[in-house]
Coordinates of C-alpha atoms and ligand atoms in Angstrom, one line a residue:
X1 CA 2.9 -27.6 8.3
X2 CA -0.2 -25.8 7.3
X3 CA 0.1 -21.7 6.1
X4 CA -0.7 -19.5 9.2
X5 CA -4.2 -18.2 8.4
X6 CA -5.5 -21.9 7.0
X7 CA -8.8 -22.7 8.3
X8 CA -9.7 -19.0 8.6
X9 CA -12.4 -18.1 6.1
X10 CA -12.8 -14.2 4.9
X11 CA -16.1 -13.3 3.7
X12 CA -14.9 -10.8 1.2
X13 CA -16.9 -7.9 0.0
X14 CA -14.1 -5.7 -0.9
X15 CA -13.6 -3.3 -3.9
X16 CA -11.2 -1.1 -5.7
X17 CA -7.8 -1.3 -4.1
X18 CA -7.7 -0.8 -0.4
X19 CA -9.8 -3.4 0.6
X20 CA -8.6 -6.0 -1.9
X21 CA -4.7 -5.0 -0.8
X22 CA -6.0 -6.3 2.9
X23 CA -7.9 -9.3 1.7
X24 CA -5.1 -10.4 -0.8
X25 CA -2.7 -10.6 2.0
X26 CA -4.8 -12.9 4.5
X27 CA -5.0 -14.8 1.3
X28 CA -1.4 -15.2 1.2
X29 CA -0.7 -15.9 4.4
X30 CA -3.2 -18.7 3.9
X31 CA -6.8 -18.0 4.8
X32 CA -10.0 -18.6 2.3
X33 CA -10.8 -15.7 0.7
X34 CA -14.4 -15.5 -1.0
X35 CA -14.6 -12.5 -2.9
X36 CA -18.6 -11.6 -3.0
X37 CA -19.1 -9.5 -6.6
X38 CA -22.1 -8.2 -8.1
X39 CA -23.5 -10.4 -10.9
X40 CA -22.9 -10.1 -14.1
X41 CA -20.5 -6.8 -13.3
X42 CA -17.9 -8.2 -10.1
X43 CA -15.4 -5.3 -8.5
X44 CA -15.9 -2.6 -11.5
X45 CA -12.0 -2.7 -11.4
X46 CA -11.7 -5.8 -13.5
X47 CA -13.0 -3.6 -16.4
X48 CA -11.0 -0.4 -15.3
X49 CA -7.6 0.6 -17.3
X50 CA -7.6 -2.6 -19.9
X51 CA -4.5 -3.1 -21.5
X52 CA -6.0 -6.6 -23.1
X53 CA -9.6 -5.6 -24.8
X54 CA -12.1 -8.2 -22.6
X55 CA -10.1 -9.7 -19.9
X56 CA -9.9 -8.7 -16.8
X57 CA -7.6 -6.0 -15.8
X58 CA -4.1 -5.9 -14.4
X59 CA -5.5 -3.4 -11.8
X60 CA -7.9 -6.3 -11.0
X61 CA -5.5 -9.2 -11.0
X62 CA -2.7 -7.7 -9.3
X63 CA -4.9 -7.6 -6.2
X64 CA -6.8 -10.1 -6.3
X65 CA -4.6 -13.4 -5.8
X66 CA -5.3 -16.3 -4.1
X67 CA -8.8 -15.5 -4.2
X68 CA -12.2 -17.5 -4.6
X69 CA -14.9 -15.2 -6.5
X70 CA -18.8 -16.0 -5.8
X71 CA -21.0 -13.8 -7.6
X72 CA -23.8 -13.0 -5.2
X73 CA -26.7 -10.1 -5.1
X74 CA -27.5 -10.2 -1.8
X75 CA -30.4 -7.6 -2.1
X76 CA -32.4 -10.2 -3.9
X77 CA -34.0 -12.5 -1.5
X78 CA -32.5 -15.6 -2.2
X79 CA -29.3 -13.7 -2.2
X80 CA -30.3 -12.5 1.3
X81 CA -30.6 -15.8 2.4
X82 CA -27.3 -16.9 1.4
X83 CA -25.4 -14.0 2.5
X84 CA -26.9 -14.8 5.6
X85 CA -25.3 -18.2 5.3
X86 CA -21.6 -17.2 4.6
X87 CA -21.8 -14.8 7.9
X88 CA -22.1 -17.7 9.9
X89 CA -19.9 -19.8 7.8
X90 CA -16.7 -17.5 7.7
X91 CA -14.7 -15.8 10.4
X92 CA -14.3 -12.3 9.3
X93 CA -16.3 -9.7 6.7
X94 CA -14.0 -7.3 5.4
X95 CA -15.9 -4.3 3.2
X96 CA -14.8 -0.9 1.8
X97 CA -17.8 0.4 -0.1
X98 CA -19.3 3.9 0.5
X99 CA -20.5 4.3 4.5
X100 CA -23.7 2.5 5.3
X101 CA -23.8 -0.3 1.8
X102 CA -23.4 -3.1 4.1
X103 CA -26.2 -1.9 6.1
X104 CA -28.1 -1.2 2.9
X105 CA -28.0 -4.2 1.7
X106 CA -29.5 -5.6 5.2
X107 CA -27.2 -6.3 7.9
X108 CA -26.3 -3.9 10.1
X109 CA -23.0 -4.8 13.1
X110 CA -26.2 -5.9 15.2
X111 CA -27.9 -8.3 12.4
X112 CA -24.2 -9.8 12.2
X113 CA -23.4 -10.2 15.4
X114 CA -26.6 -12.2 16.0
X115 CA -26.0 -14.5 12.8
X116 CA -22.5 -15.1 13.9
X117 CA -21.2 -13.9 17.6
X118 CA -17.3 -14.5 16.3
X119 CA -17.5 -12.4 13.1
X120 CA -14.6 -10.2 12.9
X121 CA -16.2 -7.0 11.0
X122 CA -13.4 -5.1 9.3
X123 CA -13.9 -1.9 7.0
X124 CA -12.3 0.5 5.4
X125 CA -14.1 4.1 5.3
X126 CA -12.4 7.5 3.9
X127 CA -12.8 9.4 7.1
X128 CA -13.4 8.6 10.7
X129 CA -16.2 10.0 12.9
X130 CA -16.7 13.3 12.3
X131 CA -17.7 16.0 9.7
X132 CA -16.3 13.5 6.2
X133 CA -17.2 10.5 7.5
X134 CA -20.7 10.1 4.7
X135 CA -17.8 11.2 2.4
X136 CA -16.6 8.9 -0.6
X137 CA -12.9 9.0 -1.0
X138 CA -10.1 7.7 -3.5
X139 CA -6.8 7.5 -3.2
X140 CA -5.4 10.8 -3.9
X141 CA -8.2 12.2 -1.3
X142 CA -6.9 10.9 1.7
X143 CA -3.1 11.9 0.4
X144 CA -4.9 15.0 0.6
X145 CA -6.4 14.8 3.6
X146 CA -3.8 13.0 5.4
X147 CA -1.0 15.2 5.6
X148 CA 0.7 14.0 2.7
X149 CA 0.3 16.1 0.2
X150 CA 0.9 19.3 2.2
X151 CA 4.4 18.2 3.1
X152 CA 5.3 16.5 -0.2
X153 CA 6.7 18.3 -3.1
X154 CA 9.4 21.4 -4.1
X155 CA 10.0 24.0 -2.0
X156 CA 6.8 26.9 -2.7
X157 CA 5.5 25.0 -5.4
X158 CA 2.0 23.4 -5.8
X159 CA 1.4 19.7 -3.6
X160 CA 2.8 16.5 -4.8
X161 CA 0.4 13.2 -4.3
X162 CA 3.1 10.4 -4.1
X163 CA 3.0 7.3 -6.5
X164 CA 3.3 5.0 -3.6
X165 CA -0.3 4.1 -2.7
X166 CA -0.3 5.4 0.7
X167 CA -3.9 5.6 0.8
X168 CA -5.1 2.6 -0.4
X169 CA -2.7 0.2 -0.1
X170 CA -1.7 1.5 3.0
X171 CA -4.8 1.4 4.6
X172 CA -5.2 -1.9 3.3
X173 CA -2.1 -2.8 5.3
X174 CA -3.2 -1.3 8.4
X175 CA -6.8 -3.1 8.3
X176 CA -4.9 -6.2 8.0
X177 CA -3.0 -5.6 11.6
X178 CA -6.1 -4.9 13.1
X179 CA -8.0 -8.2 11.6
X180 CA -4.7 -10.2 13.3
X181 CA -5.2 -8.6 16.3
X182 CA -8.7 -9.5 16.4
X183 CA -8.7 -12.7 15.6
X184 CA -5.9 -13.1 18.2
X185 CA -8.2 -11.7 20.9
X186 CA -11.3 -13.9 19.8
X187 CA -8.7 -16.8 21.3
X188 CA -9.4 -15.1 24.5
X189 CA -13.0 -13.5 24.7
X190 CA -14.5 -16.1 21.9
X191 CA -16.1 -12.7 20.5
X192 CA -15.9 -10.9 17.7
X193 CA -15.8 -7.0 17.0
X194 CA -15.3 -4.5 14.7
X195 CA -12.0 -3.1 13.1
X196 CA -12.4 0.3 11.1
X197 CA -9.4 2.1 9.4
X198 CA -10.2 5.4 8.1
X199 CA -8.1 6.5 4.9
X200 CA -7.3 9.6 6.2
X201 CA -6.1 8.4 9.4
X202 CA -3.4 5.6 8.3
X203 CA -2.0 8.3 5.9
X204 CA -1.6 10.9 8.9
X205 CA -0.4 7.6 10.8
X206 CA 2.6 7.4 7.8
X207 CA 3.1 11.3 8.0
X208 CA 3.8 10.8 12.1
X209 CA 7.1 12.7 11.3
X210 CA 5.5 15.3 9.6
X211 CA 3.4 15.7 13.0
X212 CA 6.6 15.7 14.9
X213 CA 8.4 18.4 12.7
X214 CA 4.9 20.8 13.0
X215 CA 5.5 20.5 17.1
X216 CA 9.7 21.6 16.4
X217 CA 8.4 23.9 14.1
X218 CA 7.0 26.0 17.3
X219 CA 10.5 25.8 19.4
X220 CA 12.7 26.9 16.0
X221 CA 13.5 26.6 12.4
X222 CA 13.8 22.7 11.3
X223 CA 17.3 22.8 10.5
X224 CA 17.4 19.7 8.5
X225 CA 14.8 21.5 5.8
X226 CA 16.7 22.8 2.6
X227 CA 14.3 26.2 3.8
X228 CA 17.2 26.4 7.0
X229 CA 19.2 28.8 6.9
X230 CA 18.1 31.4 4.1
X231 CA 14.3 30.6 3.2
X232 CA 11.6 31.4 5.6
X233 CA 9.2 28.9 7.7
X234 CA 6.0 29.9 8.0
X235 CA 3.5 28.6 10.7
X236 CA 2.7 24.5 9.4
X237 CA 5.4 22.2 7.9
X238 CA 6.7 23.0 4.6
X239 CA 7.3 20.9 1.5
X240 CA 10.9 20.4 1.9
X241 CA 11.8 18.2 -1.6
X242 CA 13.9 15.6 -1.0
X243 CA 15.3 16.6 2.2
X244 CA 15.6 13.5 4.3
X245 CA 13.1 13.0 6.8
X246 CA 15.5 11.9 10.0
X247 CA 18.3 13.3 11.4
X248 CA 21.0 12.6 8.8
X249 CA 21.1 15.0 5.6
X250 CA 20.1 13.2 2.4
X251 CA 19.4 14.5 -1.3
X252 CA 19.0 13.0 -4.6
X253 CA 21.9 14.3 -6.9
X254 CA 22.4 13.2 -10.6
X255 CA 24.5 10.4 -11.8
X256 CA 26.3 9.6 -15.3
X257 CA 23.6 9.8 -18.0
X258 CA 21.4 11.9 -16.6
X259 CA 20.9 13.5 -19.4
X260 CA 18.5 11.6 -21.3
X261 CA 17.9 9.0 -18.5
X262 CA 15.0 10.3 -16.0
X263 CA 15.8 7.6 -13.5
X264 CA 20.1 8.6 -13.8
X265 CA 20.3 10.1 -10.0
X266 CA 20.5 8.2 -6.7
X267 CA 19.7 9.0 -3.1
X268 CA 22.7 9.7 -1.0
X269 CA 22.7 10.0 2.9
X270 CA 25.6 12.4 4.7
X271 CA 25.5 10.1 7.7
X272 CA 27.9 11.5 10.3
X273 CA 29.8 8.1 10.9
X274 CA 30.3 7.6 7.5
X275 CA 31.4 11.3 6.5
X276 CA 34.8 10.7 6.3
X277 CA 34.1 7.5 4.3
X278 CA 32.5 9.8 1.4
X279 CA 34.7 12.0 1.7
X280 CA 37.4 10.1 0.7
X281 CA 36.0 8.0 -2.3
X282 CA 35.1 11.5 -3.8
X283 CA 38.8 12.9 -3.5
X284 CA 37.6 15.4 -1.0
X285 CA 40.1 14.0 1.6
X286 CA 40.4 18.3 2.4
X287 CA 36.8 18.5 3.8
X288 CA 38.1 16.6 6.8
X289 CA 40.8 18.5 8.0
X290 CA 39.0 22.1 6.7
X291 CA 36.7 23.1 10.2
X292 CA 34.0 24.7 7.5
X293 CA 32.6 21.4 6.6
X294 CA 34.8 18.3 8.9
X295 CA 31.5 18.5 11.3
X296 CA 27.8 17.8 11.2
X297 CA 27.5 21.6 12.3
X298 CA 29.6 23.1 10.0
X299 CA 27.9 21.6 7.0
X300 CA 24.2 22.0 8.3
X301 CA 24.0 25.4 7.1
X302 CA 25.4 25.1 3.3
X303 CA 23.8 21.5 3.0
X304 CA 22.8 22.5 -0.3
X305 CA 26.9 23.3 -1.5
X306 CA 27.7 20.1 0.2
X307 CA 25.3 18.1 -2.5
X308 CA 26.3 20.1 -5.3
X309 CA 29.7 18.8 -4.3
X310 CA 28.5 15.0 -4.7
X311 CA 26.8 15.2 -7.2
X312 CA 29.9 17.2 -9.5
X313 CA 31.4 13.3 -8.2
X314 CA 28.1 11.0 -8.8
X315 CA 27.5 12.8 -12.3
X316 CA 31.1 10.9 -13.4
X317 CA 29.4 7.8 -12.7
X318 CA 27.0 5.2 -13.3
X319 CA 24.2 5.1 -10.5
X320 CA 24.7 1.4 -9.4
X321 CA 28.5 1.6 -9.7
X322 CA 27.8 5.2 -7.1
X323 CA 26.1 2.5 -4.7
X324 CA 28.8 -0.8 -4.7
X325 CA 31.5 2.3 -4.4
X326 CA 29.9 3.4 -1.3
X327 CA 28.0 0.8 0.2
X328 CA 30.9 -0.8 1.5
X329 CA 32.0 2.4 2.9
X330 CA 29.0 2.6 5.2
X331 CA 27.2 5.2 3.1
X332 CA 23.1 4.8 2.9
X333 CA 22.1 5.4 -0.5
X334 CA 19.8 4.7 -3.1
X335 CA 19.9 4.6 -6.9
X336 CA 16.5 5.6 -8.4
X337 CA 15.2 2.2 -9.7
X338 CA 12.4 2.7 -12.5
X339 CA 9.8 0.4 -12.8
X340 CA 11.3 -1.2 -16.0
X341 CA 14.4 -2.1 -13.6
X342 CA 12.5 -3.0 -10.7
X343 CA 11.0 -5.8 -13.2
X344 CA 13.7 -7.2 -14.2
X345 CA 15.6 -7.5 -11.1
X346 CA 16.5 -10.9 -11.5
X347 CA 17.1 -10.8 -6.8
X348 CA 13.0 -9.9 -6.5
X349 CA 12.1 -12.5 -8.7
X350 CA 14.3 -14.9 -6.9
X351 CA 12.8 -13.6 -3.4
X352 CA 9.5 -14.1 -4.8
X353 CA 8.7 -10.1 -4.8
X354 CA 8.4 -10.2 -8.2
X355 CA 6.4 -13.3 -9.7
X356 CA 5.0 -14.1 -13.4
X357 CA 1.6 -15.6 -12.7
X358 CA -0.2 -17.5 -15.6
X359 CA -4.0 -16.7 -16.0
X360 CA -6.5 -18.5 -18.6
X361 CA -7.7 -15.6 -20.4
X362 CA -4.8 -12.5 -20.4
X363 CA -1.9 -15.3 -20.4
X364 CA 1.2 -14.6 -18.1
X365 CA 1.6 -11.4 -16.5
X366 CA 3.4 -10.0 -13.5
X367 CA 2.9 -9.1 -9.9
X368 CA 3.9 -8.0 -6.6
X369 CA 4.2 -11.4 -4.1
X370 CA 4.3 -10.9 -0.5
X371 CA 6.8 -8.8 0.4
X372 CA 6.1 -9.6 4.3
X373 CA 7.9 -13.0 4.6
X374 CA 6.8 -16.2 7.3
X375 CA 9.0 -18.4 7.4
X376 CA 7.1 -21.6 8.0
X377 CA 4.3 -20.3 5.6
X378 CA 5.7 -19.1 2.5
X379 CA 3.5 -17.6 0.7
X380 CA 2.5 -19.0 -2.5
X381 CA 1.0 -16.8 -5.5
X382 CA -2.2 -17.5 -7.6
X383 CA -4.0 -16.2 -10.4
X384 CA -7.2 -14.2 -9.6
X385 CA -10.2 -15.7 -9.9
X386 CA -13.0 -15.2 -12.8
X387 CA -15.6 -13.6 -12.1
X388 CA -18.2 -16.1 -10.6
X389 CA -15.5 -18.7 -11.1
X390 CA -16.3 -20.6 -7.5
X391 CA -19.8 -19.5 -7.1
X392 CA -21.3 -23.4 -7.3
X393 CA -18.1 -24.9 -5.3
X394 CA -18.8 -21.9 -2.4
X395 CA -22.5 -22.7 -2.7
X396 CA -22.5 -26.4 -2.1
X397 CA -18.8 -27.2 -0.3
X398 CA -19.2 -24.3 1.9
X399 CA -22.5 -23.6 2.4
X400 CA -24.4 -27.1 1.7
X401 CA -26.7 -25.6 -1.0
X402 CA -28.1 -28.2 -3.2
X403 CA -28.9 -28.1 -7.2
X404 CA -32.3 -27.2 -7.3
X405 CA -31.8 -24.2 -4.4
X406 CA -28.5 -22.8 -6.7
X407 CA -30.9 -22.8 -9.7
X408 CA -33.6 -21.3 -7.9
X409 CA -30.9 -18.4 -7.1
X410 CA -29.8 -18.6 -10.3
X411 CA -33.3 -17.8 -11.8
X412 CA -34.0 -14.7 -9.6
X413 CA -30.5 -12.9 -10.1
X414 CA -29.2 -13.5 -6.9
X415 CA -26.2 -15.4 -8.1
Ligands
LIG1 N1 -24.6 -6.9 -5.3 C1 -25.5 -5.9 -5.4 N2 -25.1 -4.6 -5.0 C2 -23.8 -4.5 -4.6 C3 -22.9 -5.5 -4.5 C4 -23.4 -6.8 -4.9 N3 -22.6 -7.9 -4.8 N4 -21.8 -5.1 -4.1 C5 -21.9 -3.8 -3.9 N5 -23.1 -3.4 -4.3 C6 -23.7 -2.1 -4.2 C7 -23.7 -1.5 -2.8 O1 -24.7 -2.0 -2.0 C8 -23.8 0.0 -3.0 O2 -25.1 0.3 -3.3 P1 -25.9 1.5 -2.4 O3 -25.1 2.7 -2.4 O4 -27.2 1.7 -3.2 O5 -26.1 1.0 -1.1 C9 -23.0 0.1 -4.3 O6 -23.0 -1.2 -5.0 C10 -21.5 0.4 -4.1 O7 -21.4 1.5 -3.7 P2 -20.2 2.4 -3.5 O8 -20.8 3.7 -3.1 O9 -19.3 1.9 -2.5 O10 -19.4 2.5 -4.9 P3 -18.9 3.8 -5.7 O11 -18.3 3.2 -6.9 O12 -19.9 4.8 -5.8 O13 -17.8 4.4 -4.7 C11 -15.7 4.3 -3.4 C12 -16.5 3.8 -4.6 C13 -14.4 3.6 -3.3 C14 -15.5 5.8 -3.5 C15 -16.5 4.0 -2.1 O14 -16.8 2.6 -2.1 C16 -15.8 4.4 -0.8 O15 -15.7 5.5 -0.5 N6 -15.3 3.4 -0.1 C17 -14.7 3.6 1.2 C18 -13.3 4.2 1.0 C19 -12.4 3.3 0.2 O16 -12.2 2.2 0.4 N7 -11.9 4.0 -0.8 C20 -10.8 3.5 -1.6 C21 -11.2 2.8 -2.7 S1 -9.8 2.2 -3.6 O17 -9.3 3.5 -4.5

């Protein structure tokens, strides 16, 4: 059986991160990504952050798997011509450069739609419509812009962008549920249309709590926020650490070794069902009989003496051992995996997570796989492409070009 995007083609003209993140997924769940660079220079990412002097980045080939790369100008006029081409030949044209580029370069939604009625036309753009939406915008922008940053971070201290690539990569992600969703409908209407995902929206879309919690905010204090009892709310969410964000009181608290290891602490989760559970595997078999802490209600106001409690008990122990002592007990909690661990996890290599890729130039290195699983299409991970690697194959396999037209294009730049 086939992957479940084969025989879709994706006319990509992505760059940076977002927009590869999108396009790297269709590619693993099958389709034919062409990656459309810039001669001579491709995505500037393949030169950003170098660990290797000369070859292309990790930044660039952790994002760029399973691709084909054409190097293409297409504001040359042969380059024109054959951008032209791969609009009718491919099912969807997924771009994230500044507003307008695509335009720009000569084909605007109603140029496209006339080449090729069924192109799906899916961008990424910092800001919807409105006062931003000219505006360029990175990652930490829309983190900015999104919500995230105001609600992230210690309690009256500065903001806190998160490592997680909210903005990006999760825009990336979004852009790719819209593309399904419009391919799925072109089933039905035999059309295509356009799929935007603004930066800033996707990250307020991941915040959607945070939006909940400024409504609460107006009917009471948020009594799950390490602010409740003592500290003061003011009038728009505040920064509440590591406060869990659902009903159930959480905290990171330090484990054995702390010390000298950053990553020595582990999540833990006071779910009500499992209270007693806890409880017990910390010796604290008094907390259930004692009415100031045996209920959710009791401890809600001293949450803060309740972790210092756990953590006296998680400080005598190793992190993981913390975890397989209370996993079984029902507990939800998480050790604090660095990136060094996350690596070697022998389980996400197994799962294909984690894979070591081989590439010509920079040797093996390693990346993150697909971490949304199909079962009948497993997705398979390959090295990205060179820069201009496929550019003949594209040219003549896909859009019939023949010697002396590629040469042609070659003379003038375009390719
Ligand atoms: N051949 C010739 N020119 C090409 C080309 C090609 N194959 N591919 C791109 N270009 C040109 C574009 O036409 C554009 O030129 P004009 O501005 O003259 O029309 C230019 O290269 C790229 O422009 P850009 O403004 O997109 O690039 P930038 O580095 O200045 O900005 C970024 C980068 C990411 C801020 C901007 O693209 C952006 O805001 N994108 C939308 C939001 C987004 O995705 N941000 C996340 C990026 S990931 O961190």
């Amino acid at each position: 059986m086939g992957k479940a995007l084969e025989g879709v083609r994706i006319l990509d003209m992505t760059h940076v991160q977002s927009g590869p993140t999108c396009t790297q997924i269709l590619a693993w769940f099958g389709a034919d990504v062409i990656k459309v660079e810039r001669p001579g220079a491709g995505d500037a990412t393949r030169g950003q952050l170098r660990d290797i002097p000369d070859v292309d980045s990790l930044y660039f080939t952790m994002l760029n798997a399973n691709k084909r790369s054409v190097t293409l100008n297409p504001k040359t006029e042969a380059g024109n011509k054959i951008f032209a081409k791969l609009i009718e030949a491919c099912d969807v044209l997924v771009e994230n450069f500044a507003p307008g580029a695509i335009d720009r370069m000569g084909f605007p939604w109603e140029k496209i739609q006339e080449l090729n009625p069924r192109m799906i036309y899916a961008s990424v753009k910092g800001f919807g419509p409105g006062p931003f939406e000219d505006c360029k915008v990175y990652e930490n922008v829309a983190q900015c812009t999104g919500g995230a940053a105001s609600t992230t971070g210690e309690i009256d201290r500065v903001p806190i962008v998160t490592g997680a690539q909210i903005g990006d990569s999760g825009t990336g992600i979004h852009l790719v549920a819209g593309i399904l969703a419009a391919l799925l409908h072109r089933e039905k209407s035999g059309k295509g249309q356009r799929v935007e995902c603004a930066m800033q929206d996707a990250v307020l879309n991941l915040c959607r709590v945070k939006l909940r919690d400024q409504q609460r905010l107006a009917h009471g204090p948020l009594k799950e926020y390490p602010q409740y009892p003592n500290g003061k709310f003011g009038d728009a969410v505040p920064r509440a650490g590591n406060a869990s964000g659902g009903g159930q009181p959480g905290w990171i608290v330090k484990c054995k070794g702390w010390e000298t290891d950053p990553d020595a602490y582990i999540y833990v989760i006071t779910q009500a069902a499992a209270f007693a559970g806890l409880a017990k595997a910390m010796g604290r078999e008094d907390w259930l009989e004692d009415p100031e802490w045996n209920t959710p209600a009791a401890r809600l106001p001293k949450l803060d003496k309740m972790f210092d409690e756990i953590e006296k008990w998680t400080m005598t122990k190793d992190k993981r051992d913390v975890m397989s002592i209370l996993n079984p007990l029902n507990v939800p909690c998480g050790p604090i995996l660095s990136m060094k661990e996350l690596a070697e996890e022998e389980s996400l290599r197994e799962s294909g997570t984690i894979v070591e890729v081989d590439h010509p130039e920079r040797g093996k290195y390693l990346t993150v796989g697909n971490p949304i699983k199909l079962s009948d299409s497993p997705a398979d991970v390959q090295r990205s492409p060179l820069l201009g690697e496929h550019t003949d194959e594209i040219l003549k396999n896909v859009l019939g070009l023949d010697d002396n037209e590629i040469a042609a294009a070659r003379e003038q730049g375009a390719i």
